[in-house]
Amino acid sequence: MTKMKILVLDAFTNGSEAARAFIQRQGWTETDCEFVFCGTHSNIFKRLTEGPAYAVVPIRNSIAGEVTEVTKLLDGFRGMGYDLQEQDQLDLQINHCLLAPQHVSRAEELQRVMSHEKAMEQCGKYLNSIGITPDRRSKRDSTGNAAKAVAKLGPNVKIGAIAPKVAAEEYKLKILAERIQDVLDNKTRFVLLQNEATVRQVVVGIIGINGRFGTMLREFFEQLGCTVIGSDRDKPTDFTNEQIVVKSDVVLFSLSIKRTVEVIQSLAPLSREDQLWMDVTSVKQPAVKAMLQSKAQVVGLHPMFRPDVPFDGQTIVACLVHLTMQHWKTWVVNVLTATRARIKWSTPAEHDGYMTTVQVIPHLANLTSALLITEAGVSVSESLAFTSPFYRVMFSLMGRLVSQSPDLYTSIVIENPETVSMLERRIAIEQRLLEMIRRKDRDAFEVLFKQANEHFGPVVTKEANELFMRILGVLSTLYGKNSVILEFSKVQSRPGLLERISKVFSQHQINLTGINSVTLDGQRLQFTISFEQERESEEVCRALAEIEKCHDLRAKIIAG
């Protein structure tokens, strides 16, 4: 049985006490619930929008008034379409305690007090009375977090926390004073929010249903319980494009970039105000502009991954261009939630601008390099003999690009309205570099490096270097003397295959140090196996011979 997620700010807080009270009032048992401590209210709402869950948040205090941070977040997410229902509410009696390390004897000894901002507001008079003026008060994300921080302080530090009594018990802190709130009858109203994240079952019409993305989308919406119909010019169905628009609640365009605008414009007169139109092309402005000529609600989507890759963990860019009907807002955000992908909200212009950075310019860079090698007549195979494993990746990027259908990349580059200006800027930079190299101006060249380094910043460059080292680790496995690639056909791939391979190595007393797997062209499964012994050692050779000849394995052996 899947446990109900209860999202709260932190452990040993008034919010966690309210959560337990709600569990009792709803007739649930704590063993059926999973508490998720989110640290901040913004994180609570973020987690609440990621799938079915409950959340416990404060909305008003009898002394400090409305908890505006929470109410603004609630209004904002509801405005985006998230159906966050209030299931229950309660007024919890708040009894703030002043906690401190065991070596502190009196409240007046404290040099600073930390807690949640609202808690300190509710105890302002008391704090002033013990000499803790506003400049000696430190904000924390929660009262429980403040108590935990005080518990970790070193000896002789005189810092206290305002928190519930239960926090003192948990963190072994001394209670210097109880009920320190300015008004004894101090209550906070908590609400229990629920996000069911259910997708209303509607008729989804996919134009281009038999293409790679169309097929994936059909399976996805059918799994959500929607009725899916579709049309396709290349692999005709029982429906025309016009019939799809007439019969569907949602019309989804899954076409090549160059065809999308033309098809949308031809169908716009058939649109209805109660419909939702969406597209999944990788250039947003032209398609969105065409859909806005319809009467329908309009959303532009760009899944940033191949159609044969699962949604989970990937990125989908979402442009909510014309989405004024609340029921369609809710439907869209719940569909996006169901993908379990990371959603990047954007405008069409912002999307196309960034796509020049993450798609257009890298594609053009690889194409330019490939053309330079081609027109110079340089042997690619001979060049590979001079490379290290990492530089093979650069050649692989070029090779992968030129092996793909040119139609897709042509459209990505040519149809993006931002391509020309970005390419002109790149050409200008290359011209500057050319002049520096001609003049052998080392100083000017190094200045450009420093400018780029400063712009990327230490966080990005640190992550880049760490990723680089991880890639090198994988490459050393692929091309090292202590590894081998075992290739199987799709028919051979079955449960227990890897266990069977590992057993053979174990029988020959070979210690495995790493296993990586990849599926190629949907038909071949490859395991890269690394081990302590060298690949040419006697025991490894015996194990590989057995794997190659064994009737239930019959692997193709590929040296690194």
Coordinates of C-alpha atoms in Angstrom, one line a residue:
M1 CA 0.0 0.0 0.0
T2 CA 1.4 3.4 -1.0
K3 CA 1.6 5.8 2.0
M4 CA -0.1 9.2 1.9
K5 CA 2.5 12.0 1.7
I6 CA 2.1 14.7 4.4
L7 CA 4.2 17.7 3.6
V8 CA 5.2 19.9 6.5
L9 CA 7.7 22.6 7.2
D10 CA 10.0 20.7 9.6
A11 CA 10.0 18.2 12.4
F12 CA 9.2 19.2 16.0
T13 CA 7.3 22.3 15.0
N14 CA 3.8 23.5 15.5
G15 CA 3.1 22.5 11.9
S16 CA 4.1 18.9 12.7
E17 CA 1.8 18.9 15.7
A18 CA -1.0 20.3 13.5
A19 CA -0.3 17.5 11.0
R20 CA -0.8 14.8 13.7
A21 CA -4.0 16.5 14.8
F22 CA -5.3 16.4 11.2
I23 CA -4.4 12.7 10.9
Q24 CA -6.6 12.0 13.9
R25 CA -9.4 14.1 12.6
Q26 CA -9.4 12.4 9.2
G27 CA -9.4 9.0 10.8
W28 CA -6.1 8.0 9.4
T29 CA -3.3 6.2 11.2
E30 CA 0.3 7.5 11.3
T31 CA 1.6 4.2 9.9
D32 CA -0.4 4.9 6.7
C33 CA 1.3 8.3 6.3
E34 CA 4.7 9.5 5.3
F35 CA 5.9 12.8 6.8
V36 CA 8.0 14.8 4.3
F37 CA 9.9 17.7 5.9
C38 CA 10.4 20.4 3.2
G39 CA 12.4 23.1 5.1
T40 CA 10.6 26.1 3.5
H41 CA 7.0 26.9 2.7
S42 CA 8.0 27.4 -1.0
N43 CA 9.4 23.9 -1.0
I44 CA 6.2 22.6 0.5
F45 CA 4.2 24.0 -2.4
K46 CA 6.7 22.8 -5.0
R47 CA 6.5 19.3 -3.6
L48 CA 2.7 19.5 -3.5
T49 CA 2.6 20.2 -7.2
E50 CA 4.8 17.2 -8.1
G51 CA 2.0 14.7 -7.6
P52 CA -0.8 13.4 -5.2
A53 CA 0.0 14.6 -1.7
Y54 CA -1.3 16.6 1.3
A55 CA 0.3 19.6 2.9
V56 CA -0.1 21.3 6.3
V57 CA 0.6 25.1 6.3
P58 CA -0.3 28.0 8.6
I59 CA -2.4 30.8 7.1
R60 CA -3.2 33.1 10.1
N61 CA -2.0 33.8 13.6
S62 CA -4.1 35.5 16.2
I63 CA -1.2 37.9 17.1
A64 CA 0.9 38.3 13.9
G65 CA -2.0 38.1 11.5
E66 CA -2.0 36.5 8.0
V67 CA 1.0 34.4 7.1
T68 CA 1.4 36.3 3.8
E69 CA 4.3 34.1 2.5
V70 CA 1.9 31.1 2.6
T71 CA -1.2 32.8 1.3
K72 CA 0.7 34.4 -1.6
L73 CA 2.1 31.0 -2.6
L74 CA -1.3 29.4 -2.3
D75 CA -2.9 32.1 -4.5
G76 CA -0.1 31.9 -7.0
F77 CA -0.2 28.1 -7.5
R78 CA -4.0 28.1 -7.7
G79 CA -3.7 30.9 -10.3
M80 CA -1.4 28.7 -12.4
G81 CA -4.2 26.0 -12.3
Y82 CA -3.1 23.7 -9.5
D83 CA -6.2 22.3 -7.8
L84 CA -5.1 22.7 -4.2
Q85 CA -8.2 21.8 -2.2
E86 CA -8.6 22.8 1.5
Q87 CA -9.7 19.5 3.2
D88 CA -9.7 20.7 6.8
Q89 CA -8.6 23.5 9.1
L90 CA -7.9 23.9 12.8
D91 CA -6.8 26.6 15.2
L92 CA -3.8 25.2 17.2
Q93 CA -3.0 26.7 20.6
I94 CA 0.6 28.0 20.3
N95 CA 2.8 27.9 23.4
H96 CA 6.2 29.2 22.6
C97 CA 9.1 28.2 24.7
L98 CA 12.6 29.7 25.1
L99 CA 15.2 27.0 24.7
A100 CA 18.9 27.1 25.2
P101 CA 21.9 24.8 25.7
Q102 CA 22.2 23.1 29.1
H103 CA 25.0 25.4 30.2
V104 CA 22.8 28.5 30.0
S105 CA 21.1 29.2 33.4
R106 CA 18.9 32.3 32.7
A107 CA 17.2 33.9 29.7
E108 CA 19.1 37.2 30.4
E109 CA 22.4 35.4 29.6
L110 CA 21.5 34.9 26.0
Q111 CA 23.3 37.1 23.4
R112 CA 21.0 36.1 20.5
V113 CA 17.8 34.2 19.8
M114 CA 16.8 32.5 16.6
S115 CA 13.4 31.2 15.4
H116 CA 10.9 31.6 12.6
E117 CA 10.1 35.2 11.8
K118 CA 6.4 34.9 12.9
A119 CA 7.4 33.2 16.2
M120 CA 9.7 36.1 17.1
E121 CA 6.9 38.6 16.2
Q122 CA 4.6 36.8 18.6
C123 CA 7.1 37.0 21.4
G124 CA 8.4 40.5 20.8
K125 CA 7.6 42.0 24.2
Y126 CA 9.2 39.1 26.0
L127 CA 12.4 39.3 23.9
N128 CA 12.7 43.0 24.6
S129 CA 12.3 42.3 28.3
I130 CA 15.4 40.0 28.4
G131 CA 17.5 42.4 26.3
I132 CA 17.1 40.6 22.9
T133 CA 16.5 43.6 20.7
P134 CA 15.5 43.2 17.0
D135 CA 19.2 43.3 15.8
R136 CA 19.9 40.3 18.0
R137 CA 17.2 38.1 16.5
S138 CA 18.1 35.6 13.7
K139 CA 15.5 34.3 11.3
R140 CA 15.3 30.6 10.6
D141 CA 13.0 28.6 8.2
S142 CA 11.2 27.0 11.1
T143 CA 11.1 26.8 14.9
G144 CA 12.2 23.2 14.8
N145 CA 15.1 24.2 12.6
A146 CA 16.1 26.9 15.1
A147 CA 16.1 24.4 18.0
K148 CA 18.2 21.9 16.0
A149 CA 20.7 24.6 15.1
V150 CA 21.1 25.6 18.8
A151 CA 21.6 22.0 19.7
K152 CA 24.6 21.8 17.4
L153 CA 26.4 24.8 18.8
G154 CA 29.7 24.4 20.6
P155 CA 30.3 24.8 24.4
N156 CA 29.8 28.2 26.0
V157 CA 27.8 29.6 23.1
K158 CA 24.9 31.6 24.5
I159 CA 22.3 31.5 21.8
G160 CA 18.7 30.4 22.3
A161 CA 15.7 29.4 20.2
I162 CA 12.0 29.9 20.3
A163 CA 10.3 26.6 19.6
P164 CA 7.7 24.1 20.9
K165 CA 8.3 22.1 24.1
V166 CA 8.6 18.9 22.0
A167 CA 11.7 20.3 20.3
A168 CA 13.4 20.7 23.7
E169 CA 12.8 17.0 24.4
E170 CA 14.1 15.9 21.0
Y171 CA 17.3 18.1 20.9
K172 CA 18.1 17.8 24.7
L173 CA 17.8 21.6 25.3
K174 CA 16.9 23.4 28.5
I175 CA 13.6 25.2 28.7
L176 CA 14.3 28.6 30.2
A177 CA 10.8 29.9 29.9
E178 CA 7.4 28.7 28.7
R179 CA 4.3 30.5 27.2
I180 CA 6.4 33.5 26.3
Q181 CA 4.1 34.8 23.6
D182 CA 2.8 38.3 24.0
V183 CA -0.8 37.2 24.2
L184 CA -1.4 33.9 26.1
D185 CA -4.4 32.9 23.9
N186 CA -2.2 32.7 20.9
K187 CA -3.6 30.5 18.1
T188 CA -2.4 29.7 14.6
R189 CA -4.9 28.5 11.9
F190 CA -3.5 25.6 9.9
V191 CA -5.0 24.2 6.8
L192 CA -4.8 20.7 5.3
L193 CA -4.3 21.1 1.5
Q194 CA -4.7 18.2 -0.9
N195 CA -3.5 17.9 -4.5
E196 CA -5.2 14.9 -6.2
A197 CA -3.5 15.7 -9.5
T198 CA -6.1 13.7 -11.4
V199 CA -6.3 14.2 -15.1
R200 CA -9.9 14.8 -16.4
Q201 CA -10.6 12.2 -19.1
V202 CA -11.2 14.0 -22.4
V203 CA -10.9 13.3 -26.1
V204 CA -7.3 14.0 -27.2
G205 CA -6.8 14.3 -31.0
I206 CA -3.2 14.0 -32.2
I207 CA -2.4 15.3 -35.7
G208 CA 0.7 13.3 -36.6
I209 CA -0.3 10.4 -34.4
N210 CA 1.9 7.7 -36.2
G211 CA 5.1 9.7 -35.9
R212 CA 7.6 8.9 -33.2
F213 CA 6.4 11.6 -30.8
G214 CA 2.8 11.0 -31.8
T215 CA 3.0 7.3 -30.9
M216 CA 4.6 8.2 -27.5
L217 CA 1.9 10.8 -26.8
R218 CA -0.9 8.4 -27.7
E219 CA 0.4 5.8 -25.3
F220 CA 0.8 8.4 -22.6
F221 CA -2.7 9.9 -22.8
E222 CA -4.3 6.4 -23.1
Q223 CA -2.6 5.5 -19.8
L224 CA -4.2 8.6 -18.2
G225 CA -7.6 7.2 -19.3
C226 CA -8.2 9.7 -22.1
T227 CA -9.8 8.7 -25.4
V228 CA -7.2 9.2 -28.1
I229 CA -7.9 9.6 -31.8
G230 CA -5.5 10.8 -34.5
S231 CA -4.7 11.6 -38.1
D232 CA -1.5 11.2 -40.1
R233 CA -0.5 12.1 -43.6
D234 CA 2.3 9.6 -43.9
K235 CA 0.5 6.7 -42.3
P236 CA -3.2 7.5 -42.8
T237 CA -5.8 6.6 -40.1
D238 CA -9.6 6.6 -40.2
F239 CA -9.7 10.4 -39.5
T240 CA -8.8 13.5 -41.4
N241 CA -7.2 16.5 -39.8
E242 CA -10.5 18.3 -40.0
Q243 CA -12.4 15.5 -38.3
I244 CA -9.8 15.5 -35.5
V245 CA -10.5 19.1 -34.7
V246 CA -14.3 18.7 -34.8
K247 CA -14.3 15.6 -32.5
S248 CA -11.6 16.5 -30.0
D249 CA -11.5 18.5 -26.7
V250 CA -7.7 18.7 -27.0
V251 CA -5.9 19.1 -30.3
L252 CA -2.2 18.3 -30.2
F253 CA 0.1 19.0 -33.2
S254 CA 2.9 16.5 -33.4
L255 CA 4.4 17.4 -36.8
S256 CA 7.7 18.4 -38.4
I257 CA 8.6 22.0 -37.8
K258 CA 8.2 22.9 -41.4
R259 CA 4.7 21.5 -41.6
T260 CA 3.3 22.7 -38.3
V261 CA 2.4 26.3 -39.1
E262 CA 0.8 25.5 -42.4
V263 CA -1.4 22.7 -40.9
I264 CA -2.4 24.8 -37.9
Q265 CA -3.4 27.8 -40.1
S266 CA -5.6 25.5 -42.3
L267 CA -7.5 24.2 -39.3
A268 CA -7.9 27.4 -37.3
P269 CA -11.4 28.2 -38.7
L270 CA -12.7 24.9 -37.3
S271 CA -11.5 25.7 -33.7
R272 CA -13.8 26.2 -30.8
E273 CA -13.5 28.4 -27.7
D274 CA -13.9 25.4 -25.4
Q275 CA -11.0 23.6 -27.0
L276 CA -7.3 23.4 -26.0
W277 CA -4.6 23.4 -28.7
M278 CA -1.1 22.4 -28.0
D279 CA 2.0 21.6 -30.1
V280 CA 5.3 19.8 -29.3
T281 CA 7.7 21.4 -31.9
S282 CA 11.2 22.5 -30.9
V283 CA 10.7 26.0 -32.2
K284 CA 7.9 27.8 -30.4
Q285 CA 7.2 31.3 -31.8
P286 CA 5.9 30.4 -35.3
A287 CA 3.7 27.5 -34.0
V288 CA 2.3 29.5 -31.1
K289 CA 1.6 32.5 -33.4
A290 CA -0.4 30.2 -35.7
M291 CA -2.4 28.6 -32.9
L292 CA -3.3 32.1 -31.5
Q293 CA -5.3 32.6 -34.8
S294 CA -7.7 29.9 -33.5
K295 CA -10.5 30.4 -30.9
A296 CA -9.0 27.8 -28.6
Q297 CA -6.9 28.0 -25.5
V298 CA -3.2 27.7 -26.5
V299 CA -0.2 26.0 -24.9
G300 CA 3.2 25.4 -26.5
L301 CA 5.3 22.4 -25.3
H302 CA 8.8 21.3 -26.1
P303 CA 9.8 17.9 -24.7
M304 CA 13.6 18.1 -24.4
F305 CA 14.3 14.5 -25.2
R306 CA 13.9 11.7 -27.7
P307 CA 10.5 10.0 -28.0
D308 CA 12.0 6.6 -27.0
V309 CA 13.2 8.0 -23.6
P310 CA 10.8 7.9 -20.6
F311 CA 9.4 11.2 -19.4
D312 CA 10.5 10.7 -15.8
G313 CA 13.5 12.9 -15.0
Q314 CA 13.6 14.7 -18.4
T315 CA 12.7 18.4 -19.1
I316 CA 9.6 19.7 -20.7
V317 CA 9.4 23.4 -21.6
A318 CA 5.9 24.8 -21.2
C319 CA 4.6 28.0 -22.7
L320 CA 1.1 28.9 -21.3
V321 CA 0.4 31.4 -23.9
H322 CA -3.4 31.8 -23.8
L323 CA -4.9 29.8 -20.9
T324 CA -7.7 31.7 -19.3
M325 CA -10.2 28.9 -18.5
Q326 CA -9.5 27.4 -15.0
H327 CA -10.5 23.9 -15.9
W328 CA -8.0 23.8 -18.8
K329 CA -5.3 25.3 -16.5
T330 CA -5.9 22.5 -14.1
W331 CA -5.9 19.9 -16.8
V332 CA -2.6 21.1 -18.3
V333 CA -0.7 21.3 -15.0
N334 CA -2.0 17.9 -13.9
V335 CA -1.0 16.4 -17.3
L336 CA 2.5 17.9 -16.8
T337 CA 2.6 16.6 -13.3
A338 CA 1.7 13.1 -14.5
T339 CA 4.8 13.1 -16.8
R340 CA 7.0 13.3 -13.7
A341 CA 9.3 15.4 -15.9
R342 CA 11.0 18.7 -14.8
I343 CA 8.8 21.5 -16.1
K344 CA 10.5 24.7 -17.2
W345 CA 7.9 27.5 -17.6
S346 CA 8.8 30.0 -20.4
T347 CA 7.5 32.3 -23.1
P348 CA 7.9 31.4 -26.7
A349 CA 10.4 34.1 -27.3
E350 CA 12.5 33.2 -24.2
H351 CA 12.4 29.5 -25.3
D352 CA 13.6 30.2 -28.8
G353 CA 16.3 32.5 -27.5
Y354 CA 17.7 29.9 -25.2
M355 CA 17.3 27.2 -27.8
T356 CA 19.9 29.0 -29.9
T357 CA 22.3 28.5 -27.0
V358 CA 21.5 24.9 -26.1
Q359 CA 20.6 23.6 -29.6
V360 CA 21.3 25.8 -32.6
I361 CA 24.8 27.0 -31.8
P362 CA 26.1 23.5 -30.6
H363 CA 24.6 21.9 -33.8
L364 CA 26.2 24.6 -36.0
A365 CA 29.5 24.2 -34.2
N366 CA 29.5 20.4 -34.8
L367 CA 28.4 20.8 -38.4
T368 CA 31.1 23.5 -39.0
S369 CA 33.8 21.2 -37.5
A370 CA 32.5 18.3 -39.6
L371 CA 32.5 20.4 -42.8
L372 CA 36.0 21.7 -42.0
I373 CA 37.3 18.2 -41.8
T374 CA 35.4 17.2 -44.9
E375 CA 36.5 20.1 -47.1
A376 CA 40.1 19.8 -45.9
G377 CA 40.0 16.2 -46.9
V378 CA 41.3 15.0 -43.4
S379 CA 40.9 11.3 -42.8
V380 CA 38.4 10.9 -39.9
S381 CA 39.6 7.3 -39.1
E382 CA 43.2 8.4 -39.0
S383 CA 42.4 11.4 -36.8
L384 CA 40.8 9.0 -34.3
A385 CA 44.2 7.3 -33.9
F386 CA 45.6 10.5 -32.6
T387 CA 42.9 11.2 -30.0
S388 CA 42.5 10.4 -26.3
P389 CA 39.2 8.9 -25.2
F390 CA 37.7 12.2 -24.3
Y391 CA 38.4 13.8 -27.7
R392 CA 36.7 10.8 -29.3
V393 CA 33.5 12.2 -27.7
M394 CA 33.9 15.4 -29.8
F395 CA 34.2 13.3 -32.9
S396 CA 31.2 11.3 -31.8
L397 CA 29.1 14.4 -31.5
M398 CA 30.0 15.4 -35.0
G399 CA 29.4 11.8 -36.3
R400 CA 26.1 11.6 -34.5
L401 CA 24.9 14.9 -36.0
V402 CA 25.7 14.1 -39.6
S403 CA 24.2 10.6 -39.3
Q404 CA 20.8 12.0 -38.4
S405 CA 18.0 13.1 -40.7
P406 CA 19.1 16.5 -42.0
D407 CA 15.5 17.6 -42.2
L408 CA 15.1 18.0 -38.4
Y409 CA 18.3 19.9 -37.9
T410 CA 17.6 22.1 -40.9
S411 CA 14.3 23.2 -39.4
I412 CA 15.7 23.6 -35.9
V413 CA 18.3 26.0 -37.3
I414 CA 16.5 27.8 -40.0
E415 CA 13.0 28.2 -38.5
N416 CA 14.2 29.6 -35.1
P417 CA 13.7 33.4 -35.4
E418 CA 16.7 34.0 -33.1
T419 CA 19.2 32.0 -35.1
V420 CA 20.4 34.8 -37.5
S421 CA 21.3 37.4 -34.8
M422 CA 23.1 34.8 -32.6
L423 CA 25.0 33.4 -35.6
E424 CA 26.0 36.9 -36.7
R425 CA 27.4 37.5 -33.2
R426 CA 29.3 34.2 -33.3
I427 CA 30.9 35.1 -36.7
A428 CA 31.9 38.5 -35.2
I429 CA 33.6 36.7 -32.3
E430 CA 35.4 34.3 -34.6
Q431 CA 36.6 37.2 -36.7
R432 CA 38.1 38.8 -33.5
L433 CA 39.7 35.5 -32.7
L434 CA 41.2 35.3 -36.2
E435 CA 42.7 38.7 -35.9
M436 CA 44.2 38.0 -32.5
I437 CA 45.8 34.7 -33.8
R438 CA 47.2 36.5 -36.8
R439 CA 48.8 39.1 -34.6
K440 CA 49.8 36.4 -32.0
D441 CA 48.2 38.6 -29.4
R442 CA 48.3 36.2 -26.4
D443 CA 47.2 38.8 -23.9
A444 CA 44.0 39.7 -25.8
F445 CA 43.3 36.0 -26.3
E446 CA 43.7 35.3 -22.5
V447 CA 41.4 38.2 -21.7
L448 CA 38.6 36.5 -23.6
F449 CA 39.2 33.3 -21.5
K450 CA 38.9 35.3 -18.3
Q451 CA 35.7 37.1 -19.4
A452 CA 34.1 33.7 -20.2
N453 CA 35.2 32.2 -16.9
E454 CA 33.8 35.2 -14.9
H455 CA 30.5 35.0 -16.8
F456 CA 30.1 31.2 -16.2
G457 CA 30.9 31.7 -12.6
P458 CA 32.5 29.3 -10.0
V459 CA 29.4 27.1 -9.5
V460 CA 28.9 26.3 -13.1
T461 CA 32.6 25.7 -13.8
K462 CA 32.9 23.5 -10.7
E463 CA 30.0 21.4 -11.9
A464 CA 31.4 21.2 -15.4
N465 CA 34.8 20.0 -14.1
E466 CA 33.2 17.4 -11.9
L467 CA 31.1 16.2 -14.8
F468 CA 34.2 16.1 -17.0
M469 CA 36.0 13.9 -14.4
R470 CA 33.0 11.5 -14.3
I471 CA 33.0 11.3 -18.1
L472 CA 36.7 10.5 -18.1
G473 CA 36.0 7.8 -15.5
V474 CA 33.3 6.2 -17.8
L475 CA 35.6 6.6 -20.8
S476 CA 38.5 4.9 -19.0
T477 CA 36.2 2.0 -18.4
L478 CA 35.1 1.8 -22.0
Y479 CA 38.6 2.0 -23.5
G480 CA 40.7 0.6 -20.6
K481 CA 42.6 -2.7 -20.6
N482 CA 40.4 -3.9 -17.7
S483 CA 37.0 -3.9 -19.5
V484 CA 35.0 -5.5 -22.2
I485 CA 31.8 -4.8 -24.0
L486 CA 29.2 -7.7 -24.3
E487 CA 26.5 -7.2 -26.9
F488 CA 23.2 -9.0 -27.1
S489 CA 20.3 -8.7 -29.4
K490 CA 16.9 -7.5 -28.2
V491 CA 15.6 -11.0 -28.4
Q492 CA 18.3 -12.2 -26.0
S493 CA 17.5 -9.4 -23.5
R494 CA 15.5 -11.0 -20.7
P495 CA 15.2 -10.9 -16.8
G496 CA 18.2 -12.4 -15.2
L497 CA 20.6 -11.8 -18.1
L498 CA 23.0 -9.6 -16.1
E499 CA 22.9 -12.0 -13.1
R500 CA 23.8 -14.9 -15.4
I501 CA 26.8 -13.0 -16.8
S502 CA 28.0 -12.0 -13.3
K503 CA 27.8 -15.6 -12.2
V504 CA 30.1 -16.7 -15.0
F505 CA 32.7 -14.1 -14.0
S506 CA 32.3 -15.2 -10.3
Q507 CA 32.9 -18.8 -11.2
H508 CA 36.2 -17.9 -12.7
Q509 CA 37.1 -15.8 -9.6
I510 CA 37.0 -12.5 -11.4
N511 CA 36.0 -9.4 -9.3
L512 CA 33.8 -7.0 -11.2
T513 CA 34.5 -3.3 -10.5
G514 CA 31.8 -1.7 -12.7
I515 CA 28.9 -2.4 -15.0
N516 CA 27.3 0.1 -17.5
S517 CA 24.5 -0.7 -19.9
V518 CA 23.1 1.0 -23.0
T519 CA 20.5 0.1 -25.6
L520 CA 21.5 1.0 -29.2
D521 CA 19.1 1.6 -32.1
G522 CA 16.4 -0.2 -30.1
Q523 CA 17.8 -3.6 -31.2
R524 CA 21.1 -4.1 -29.4
L525 CA 21.9 -4.2 -25.7
Q526 CA 25.5 -3.6 -24.6
F527 CA 27.0 -4.2 -21.1
T528 CA 30.4 -2.6 -20.5
I529 CA 32.0 -4.8 -17.8
S530 CA 35.1 -3.8 -15.9
F531 CA 37.1 -6.0 -13.6
E532 CA 40.3 -6.1 -11.5
Q533 CA 42.2 -8.3 -13.8
E534 CA 43.4 -7.2 -17.3
R535 CA 41.2 -8.2 -20.2
E536 CA 44.0 -10.4 -21.7
S537 CA 44.5 -12.3 -18.5
E538 CA 44.0 -16.1 -18.6
E539 CA 41.0 -16.2 -16.3
V540 CA 39.2 -13.4 -18.1
C541 CA 39.8 -15.0 -21.5
R542 CA 38.3 -18.3 -20.2
A543 CA 35.2 -16.4 -18.8
L544 CA 34.6 -14.6 -22.1
A545 CA 35.0 -17.8 -24.1
E546 CA 32.3 -19.4 -21.9
I547 CA 30.0 -16.4 -22.3
E548 CA 30.5 -16.3 -26.1
K549 CA 29.8 -20.1 -26.5
C550 CA 27.1 -20.6 -23.9
H551 CA 23.8 -21.3 -25.6
D552 CA 21.7 -19.1 -23.3
L553 CA 24.1 -16.1 -23.6
R554 CA 26.0 -16.1 -26.9
A555 CA 27.3 -12.6 -26.5
K556 CA 29.2 -10.7 -29.1
I557 CA 32.5 -9.8 -27.5
I558 CA 33.8 -6.3 -28.3
A559 CA 37.1 -5.1 -27.0
G560 CA 37.3 -1.6 -25.5

